[in-house]
Amino acid sequence: MKRWWWIGFGVIAIAIMIVAAVIHQNSVVPVTSWATPNPLIRPHHNQAMSLTSPLSDQTETLSLPPHHLKGTDWYLPITQHSQLTYILHDGQARWIVNNQVLPLNNAPTDPVGQLIYAPNGQILAWSTPQGITVLHANHTQNLIPHAVAGYFTSHNVLDYVVHVGKQWQIHTPLRTLSLSSALSFGYHPFIFHGQAFVVDDQGRLEQVSLITGHATPIAMVRATRWPELVDSLSYGHNIALLLRRPTALPAYLLIVKTPNRVLWYRWQTGLKPQIGISSGHLVINNLDPSGQLVTLVRDNLHPLPQSTGLFSQSPRGIIFQTSQGFILLSHIIS
């Protein structure tokens, strides 16, 4: 009798382990089919991208500056005399500027998407729950209350967005533009050198001219399926958008508008993707299941030899840590 009891117990235990394994697999393995064949409602003529053949690239090894944080795992050289080093796991940050060392005591623990810099390397700014903190190389610091996103112009002037009542107010040297607070936007809404601003109006993705106030459609998605505009950037005459669906295993949608067409690609991952620019090419991480970086060339996505879960966007291109140290992705051979 006990023998049969133990056999029955063993069968139940094995069944429980199989069910648990299936649940775990479903939580980490991307889906192979989607509920809708095309995530874009408009424009009607759009093109799905594919992950195709690998490409080669060239990299450049970078040396960390004197007085960098020991254990640095995120590095951002802005100019020769202005460089940031971070230890991400405990939020330590150090700004080495004009041969001085400035600890960033209240900088964001995750600088990606939150920390921005002036092109001359003399001003940093980052988002906080209270607003945008602005720090100058001369140690002066100020807070822009209720500001949620910023952009440094080529003249080292900070444009920013502030929440006022039922409006977003976009402050630039030329004008203040008001938009409905029902609109949402991503980490970096300013595009085309600060001349336009990307918004999500319930799935209608638009670029708003900060000169005329005119809104131009980029694409339209189902707002219930893609409720979060994560990030946006422009390069050349192109606009890249990254959207997110916050499910148990998040889904992401990359949309790229070129002068000739609108391209898209969707995938699932438990890691946070980034979009950036190196040598004039769009680069994405955490898209290829192998972990390799991916670039967009001739309307399709191509894996690159390197892999990284996190990079910094420097004026020269993207920079990331490898077993050999920090490297700059300097050229993509297309």
Short mmCIF file of C-alpha atoms in Angstrom, two decimals:
data_model
loop_
_atom_site.label_atom_id
_atom_site.label_comp_id
_atom_site.label_asym_id
_atom_site.label_seq_id
_atom_site.Cartn_x
_atom_site.Cartn_y
_atom_site.Cartn_z
CA MET A 1 0.00 0.00 0.00
CA LYS A 2 2.80 2.39 0.94
CA ARG A 3 4.54 1.52 -2.33
CA TRP A 4 1.53 2.71 -4.37
CA TRP A 5 1.25 5.80 -2.18
CA TRP A 6 4.85 6.74 -2.94
CA ILE A 7 4.33 6.08 -6.68
CA GLY A 8 1.26 8.32 -6.66
CA PHE A 9 3.13 11.02 -4.76
CA GLY A 10 5.97 10.83 -7.29
CA VAL A 11 3.59 11.19 -10.26
CA ILE A 12 1.97 14.25 -8.67
CA ALA A 13 5.38 15.82 -7.93
CA ILE A 14 6.53 15.28 -11.52
CA ALA A 15 3.29 16.79 -12.84
CA ILE A 16 3.76 19.86 -10.64
CA MET A 17 7.34 20.30 -11.89
CA ILE A 18 6.22 20.02 -15.53
CA VAL A 19 3.48 22.64 -15.03
CA ALA A 20 5.94 24.95 -13.24
CA ALA A 21 8.47 24.53 -16.06
CA VAL A 22 5.87 25.37 -18.69
CA ILE A 23 4.79 28.47 -16.76
CA HIS A 24 8.43 29.56 -16.39
CA GLN A 25 9.12 28.94 -20.08
CA ASN A 26 6.11 30.98 -21.09
CA SER A 27 7.33 33.84 -18.92
CA VAL A 28 10.78 34.07 -20.52
CA VAL A 29 10.43 32.79 -24.07
CA PRO A 30 9.17 35.32 -26.64
CA VAL A 31 5.93 34.53 -28.42
CA THR A 32 6.13 33.05 -31.90
CA SER A 33 2.85 34.57 -33.07
CA TRP A 34 1.05 37.84 -32.43
CA ALA A 35 -2.65 38.65 -32.06
CA THR A 36 -2.49 41.09 -34.98
CA PRO A 37 -0.37 40.64 -38.12
CA ASN A 38 0.46 44.35 -38.22
CA PRO A 39 0.74 46.59 -35.12
CA LEU A 40 0.42 49.79 -37.19
CA ILE A 41 -2.98 51.20 -38.10
CA ARG A 42 -1.44 54.01 -40.15
CA PRO A 43 0.20 54.60 -42.47
CA HIS A 44 -1.41 51.81 -44.47
CA HIS A 45 1.74 51.30 -46.49
CA ASN A 46 4.31 50.21 -43.93
CA GLN A 47 6.96 47.55 -43.91
CA ALA A 48 7.94 44.96 -41.30
CA MET A 49 11.67 44.66 -40.70
CA SER A 50 13.44 41.32 -40.36
CA LEU A 51 16.44 40.30 -38.31
CA THR A 52 18.80 39.19 -41.07
CA SER A 53 22.50 38.62 -41.80
CA PRO A 54 25.23 39.87 -39.43
CA LEU A 55 27.39 42.88 -40.23
CA SER A 56 30.95 43.74 -39.23
CA ASP A 57 32.03 46.84 -37.37
CA GLN A 58 35.08 48.61 -36.04
CA THR A 59 35.61 49.53 -32.42
CA GLU A 60 38.01 51.71 -30.48
CA THR A 61 39.29 50.91 -27.00
CA LEU A 62 38.89 53.77 -24.52
CA SER A 63 40.93 54.51 -21.41
CA LEU A 64 39.17 55.73 -18.30
CA PRO A 65 40.29 59.17 -17.09
CA PRO A 66 42.41 59.73 -13.97
CA HIS A 67 40.36 59.81 -10.75
CA HIS A 68 37.60 57.63 -12.21
CA LEU A 69 35.55 55.53 -9.82
CA LYS A 70 37.10 52.15 -9.14
CA GLY A 71 34.64 49.59 -10.46
CA THR A 72 33.18 51.93 -13.09
CA ASP A 73 30.64 50.07 -15.23
CA TRP A 74 29.11 53.00 -17.16
CA TYR A 75 31.31 55.60 -18.81
CA LEU A 76 30.35 58.76 -20.69
CA PRO A 77 33.08 60.95 -22.19
CA ILE A 78 31.45 64.22 -23.29
CA THR A 79 34.57 66.22 -24.18
CA GLN A 80 38.26 65.78 -23.46
CA HIS A 81 37.79 67.79 -20.26
CA SER A 82 34.38 66.49 -19.19
CA GLN A 83 33.76 62.82 -18.43
CA LEU A 84 31.32 60.86 -16.29
CA THR A 85 31.99 57.57 -14.55
CA TYR A 86 29.29 55.52 -12.78
CA ILE A 87 28.99 52.46 -10.61
CA LEU A 88 25.42 51.58 -11.41
CA HIS A 89 24.62 48.96 -8.80
CA ASP A 90 25.08 51.42 -5.92
CA GLY A 91 24.40 54.70 -7.73
CA GLN A 92 27.85 56.22 -7.30
CA ALA A 93 28.67 58.84 -9.91
CA ARG A 94 31.66 61.10 -10.46
CA TRP A 95 31.99 64.00 -12.89
CA ILE A 96 35.59 64.70 -13.87
CA VAL A 97 35.46 68.15 -15.41
CA ASN A 98 38.17 70.79 -15.97
CA ASN A 99 40.62 68.65 -13.96
CA GLN A 100 38.27 68.70 -10.97
CA VAL A 101 36.36 65.82 -9.42
CA LEU A 102 32.68 66.42 -8.61
CA PRO A 103 30.77 63.62 -6.85
CA LEU A 104 27.14 63.56 -8.03
CA ASN A 105 25.42 63.02 -4.71
CA ASN A 106 21.84 63.08 -5.97
CA ALA A 107 22.30 61.91 -9.55
CA PRO A 108 19.94 59.22 -10.87
CA THR A 109 20.94 55.65 -10.07
CA ASP A 110 20.07 54.80 -13.68
CA PRO A 111 21.43 57.57 -15.94
CA VAL A 112 20.07 56.03 -19.14
CA GLY A 113 17.18 58.15 -20.32
CA GLN A 114 17.41 60.59 -17.42
CA LEU A 115 20.79 62.31 -17.53
CA ILE A 116 21.63 64.79 -20.30
CA TYR A 117 24.61 67.05 -20.97
CA ALA A 118 25.47 70.29 -22.75
CA PRO A 119 27.66 69.87 -25.85
CA ASN A 120 30.45 71.93 -24.28
CA GLY A 121 30.56 69.49 -21.36
CA GLN A 122 30.10 72.22 -18.76
CA ILE A 123 26.50 71.50 -17.68
CA LEU A 124 24.66 68.34 -16.65
CA ALA A 125 20.95 67.91 -16.01
CA TRP A 126 18.82 65.02 -14.80
CA SER A 127 15.24 64.24 -13.89
CA THR A 128 14.08 63.92 -10.27
CA PRO A 129 10.59 63.57 -8.78
CA GLN A 130 10.74 67.29 -7.93
CA GLY A 131 11.87 68.50 -11.36
CA ILE A 132 15.09 68.78 -13.36
CA THR A 133 18.35 69.33 -11.48
CA VAL A 134 20.91 71.43 -13.37
CA LEU A 135 24.57 71.27 -12.32
CA HIS A 136 27.30 73.51 -13.71
CA ALA A 137 31.02 72.77 -13.78
CA ASN A 138 31.57 75.75 -11.45
CA HIS A 139 29.62 73.80 -8.77
CA THR A 140 26.44 75.92 -8.99
CA GLN A 141 23.23 73.92 -8.98
CA ASN A 142 19.57 74.77 -9.44
CA LEU A 143 16.23 73.00 -9.76
CA ILE A 144 13.55 73.61 -12.41
CA PRO A 145 10.39 72.63 -10.48
CA HIS A 146 7.88 70.29 -12.15
CA ALA A 147 10.10 69.89 -15.23
CA VAL A 148 10.07 66.33 -16.59
CA ALA A 149 12.27 66.28 -19.72
CA GLY A 150 15.04 68.44 -21.12
CA TYR A 151 17.31 68.95 -24.12
CA PHE A 152 20.53 70.94 -24.52
CA THR A 153 20.76 72.90 -27.77
CA SER A 154 23.96 73.28 -29.77
CA HIS A 155 24.35 76.63 -27.94
CA ASN A 156 24.32 74.85 -24.55
CA VAL A 157 20.87 76.22 -23.68
CA LEU A 158 18.47 73.92 -21.84
CA ASP A 159 15.02 73.49 -23.39
CA TYR A 160 12.61 71.76 -21.04
CA VAL A 161 9.03 70.58 -20.51
CA VAL A 162 7.12 71.52 -17.38
CA HIS A 163 3.74 70.33 -16.12
CA VAL A 164 1.38 73.24 -15.39
CA GLY A 165 -2.25 72.45 -14.58
CA LYS A 166 -3.74 70.59 -17.54
CA GLN A 167 -0.93 71.51 -19.89
CA TRP A 168 2.61 70.63 -20.83
CA GLN A 169 4.61 73.82 -21.41
CA ILE A 170 7.68 73.45 -23.63
CA HIS A 171 10.14 76.25 -22.89
CA THR A 172 12.68 77.20 -25.56
CA PRO A 173 14.66 80.42 -26.13
CA LEU A 174 12.32 81.37 -28.99
CA ARG A 175 8.92 80.57 -27.52
CA THR A 176 6.82 78.68 -25.00
CA LEU A 177 4.51 76.11 -26.56
CA SER A 178 1.57 74.65 -24.65
CA LEU A 179 0.22 71.14 -25.25
CA SER A 180 -2.50 69.12 -23.57
CA SER A 181 -1.31 67.14 -20.55
CA ALA A 182 -3.30 64.20 -21.99
CA LEU A 183 -0.38 63.73 -24.39
CA SER A 184 2.53 61.53 -23.35
CA PHE A 185 6.14 61.31 -24.47
CA GLY A 186 9.32 59.33 -23.85
CA TYR A 187 12.73 59.91 -22.31
CA HIS A 188 14.02 62.07 -25.17
CA PRO A 189 11.06 63.80 -26.85
CA PHE A 190 13.14 66.57 -28.50
CA ILE A 191 14.26 65.61 -32.02
CA PHE A 192 15.88 67.23 -35.06
CA HIS A 193 18.25 69.37 -32.98
CA GLY A 194 15.47 70.56 -30.72
CA GLN A 195 13.24 71.82 -33.53
CA ALA A 196 10.50 69.22 -32.99
CA PHE A 197 8.90 67.28 -30.16
CA VAL A 198 7.46 63.73 -30.29
CA VAL A 199 4.12 63.03 -28.57
CA ASP A 200 1.74 60.10 -28.20
CA ASP A 201 -1.91 61.13 -28.46
CA GLN A 202 -3.77 57.91 -27.56
CA GLY A 203 -1.80 55.90 -30.12
CA ARG A 204 -1.40 58.73 -32.64
CA LEU A 205 2.33 59.32 -32.76
CA GLU A 206 3.18 62.82 -33.97
CA GLN A 207 6.06 65.25 -34.25
CA VAL A 208 5.16 68.77 -33.19
CA SER A 209 7.19 71.62 -34.69
CA LEU A 210 8.55 73.88 -31.94
CA ILE A 211 8.78 76.65 -34.52
CA THR A 212 5.23 76.61 -35.93
CA GLY A 213 3.35 74.38 -33.47
CA HIS A 214 2.14 72.23 -36.38
CA ALA A 215 1.75 68.47 -35.72
CA THR A 216 2.86 65.97 -38.38
CA PRO A 217 1.77 62.30 -38.14
CA ILE A 218 4.46 59.66 -37.77
CA ALA A 219 2.35 56.53 -37.29
CA MET A 220 -0.71 55.26 -35.46
CA VAL A 221 -0.92 52.19 -33.20
CA ARG A 222 -3.61 50.66 -30.99
CA ALA A 223 -3.24 52.55 -27.73
CA THR A 224 -4.50 49.61 -25.70
CA ARG A 225 -1.83 47.36 -27.19
CA TRP A 226 1.07 49.83 -27.10
CA PRO A 227 0.32 52.25 -24.25
CA GLU A 228 3.86 53.46 -23.48
CA LEU A 229 6.09 55.58 -25.68
CA VAL A 230 9.49 54.82 -24.13
CA ASP A 231 11.94 56.80 -26.23
CA SER A 232 12.47 58.68 -29.46
CA LEU A 233 15.41 59.99 -31.44
CA SER A 234 16.22 61.41 -34.85
CA TYR A 235 19.21 60.86 -37.11
CA GLY A 236 19.60 62.32 -40.56
CA HIS A 237 16.05 62.64 -41.89
CA ASN A 238 14.83 59.63 -39.90
CA ILE A 239 12.82 59.26 -36.67
CA ALA A 240 13.02 56.18 -34.43
CA LEU A 241 10.42 55.43 -31.75
CA LEU A 242 10.43 52.71 -29.10
CA LEU A 243 7.07 51.64 -27.59
CA ARG A 244 6.36 49.18 -24.79
CA ARG A 245 3.53 46.91 -23.71
CA PRO A 246 3.94 46.27 -19.95
CA THR A 247 2.89 42.62 -19.79
CA ALA A 248 4.52 39.93 -17.62
CA LEU A 249 7.11 39.54 -20.36
CA PRO A 250 7.17 43.05 -21.86
CA ALA A 251 6.68 43.50 -25.59
CA TYR A 252 8.46 46.25 -27.54
CA LEU A 253 7.73 47.91 -30.85
CA LEU A 254 10.38 49.75 -32.84
CA ILE A 255 9.06 52.19 -35.45
CA VAL A 256 11.38 53.98 -37.86
CA LYS A 257 10.08 56.69 -40.17
CA THR A 258 12.34 57.41 -43.13
CA PRO A 259 11.69 59.92 -45.93
CA ASN A 260 10.32 57.06 -48.07
CA ARG A 261 8.54 54.63 -45.73
CA VAL A 262 7.63 53.59 -42.19
CA LEU A 263 9.35 50.45 -40.86
CA TRP A 264 8.57 48.41 -37.75
CA TYR A 265 9.74 45.46 -35.70
CA ARG A 266 8.27 43.94 -32.51
CA TRP A 267 9.67 41.49 -29.98
CA GLN A 268 9.47 40.41 -26.36
CA THR A 269 12.19 40.57 -23.74
CA GLY A 270 12.58 40.87 -20.00
CA LEU A 271 15.48 43.30 -20.53
CA LYS A 272 15.17 47.03 -21.20
CA PRO A 273 16.13 47.91 -24.79
CA GLN A 274 17.97 51.10 -25.66
CA ILE A 275 18.13 52.96 -28.95
CA GLY A 276 21.18 55.01 -29.90
CA ILE A 277 23.27 56.31 -32.78
CA SER A 278 26.78 55.32 -33.84
CA SER A 279 28.49 56.37 -37.08
CA GLY A 280 25.15 57.60 -38.41
CA HIS A 281 23.37 54.27 -37.86
CA LEU A 282 20.56 53.34 -35.49
CA VAL A 283 21.75 50.80 -32.90
CA ILE A 284 19.51 48.78 -30.55
CA ASN A 285 20.37 46.43 -27.71
CA ASN A 286 18.33 43.64 -26.08
CA LEU A 287 16.53 42.91 -29.36
CA ASP A 288 18.46 39.94 -30.77
CA PRO A 289 17.79 36.79 -28.69
CA SER A 290 21.57 36.13 -28.72
CA GLY A 291 22.15 39.42 -26.89
CA GLN A 292 24.12 40.99 -29.74
CA LEU A 293 23.74 44.64 -30.66
CA VAL A 294 21.60 45.23 -33.74
CA THR A 295 21.78 47.96 -36.36
CA LEU A 296 19.41 49.14 -39.09
CA VAL A 297 20.83 49.07 -42.60
CA ARG A 298 18.89 49.09 -45.88
CA ASP A 299 15.48 48.66 -44.20
CA ASN A 300 16.41 45.57 -42.18
CA LEU A 301 18.02 44.77 -38.84
CA HIS A 302 21.47 43.18 -38.66
CA PRO A 303 23.29 41.75 -35.62
CA LEU A 304 26.73 43.16 -34.80
CA PRO A 305 29.60 41.15 -33.26
CA GLN A 306 29.33 42.78 -29.81
CA SER A 307 26.74 42.29 -27.10
CA THR A 308 25.83 44.56 -24.20
CA GLY A 309 22.82 45.09 -22.01
CA LEU A 310 23.63 48.76 -21.42
CA PHE A 311 25.46 51.55 -23.22
CA SER A 312 26.02 55.28 -22.98
CA GLN A 313 25.32 57.68 -25.82
CA SER A 314 28.33 59.93 -26.26
CA PRO A 315 28.82 62.63 -28.90
CA ARG A 316 31.08 60.17 -30.77
CA GLY A 317 28.68 57.23 -30.59
CA ILE A 318 27.71 54.46 -28.22
CA ILE A 319 30.12 53.22 -25.56
CA PHE A 320 29.87 50.04 -23.52
CA GLN A 321 31.88 47.81 -21.26
CA THR A 322 33.44 44.53 -22.37
CA SER A 323 35.84 42.07 -20.77
CA GLN A 324 38.65 44.11 -22.38
CA GLY A 325 37.38 47.42 -20.98
CA PHE A 326 35.26 50.17 -22.50
CA ILE A 327 34.94 50.41 -26.27
CA LEU A 328 33.44 52.87 -28.70
CA LEU A 329 31.47 51.50 -31.64
CA SER A 330 33.23 53.72 -34.16
CA HIS A 331 32.18 52.36 -37.56
CA ILE A 332 29.57 49.96 -38.96
CA ILE A 333 30.64 48.26 -42.17
CA SER A 334 27.53 48.25 -44.33
#
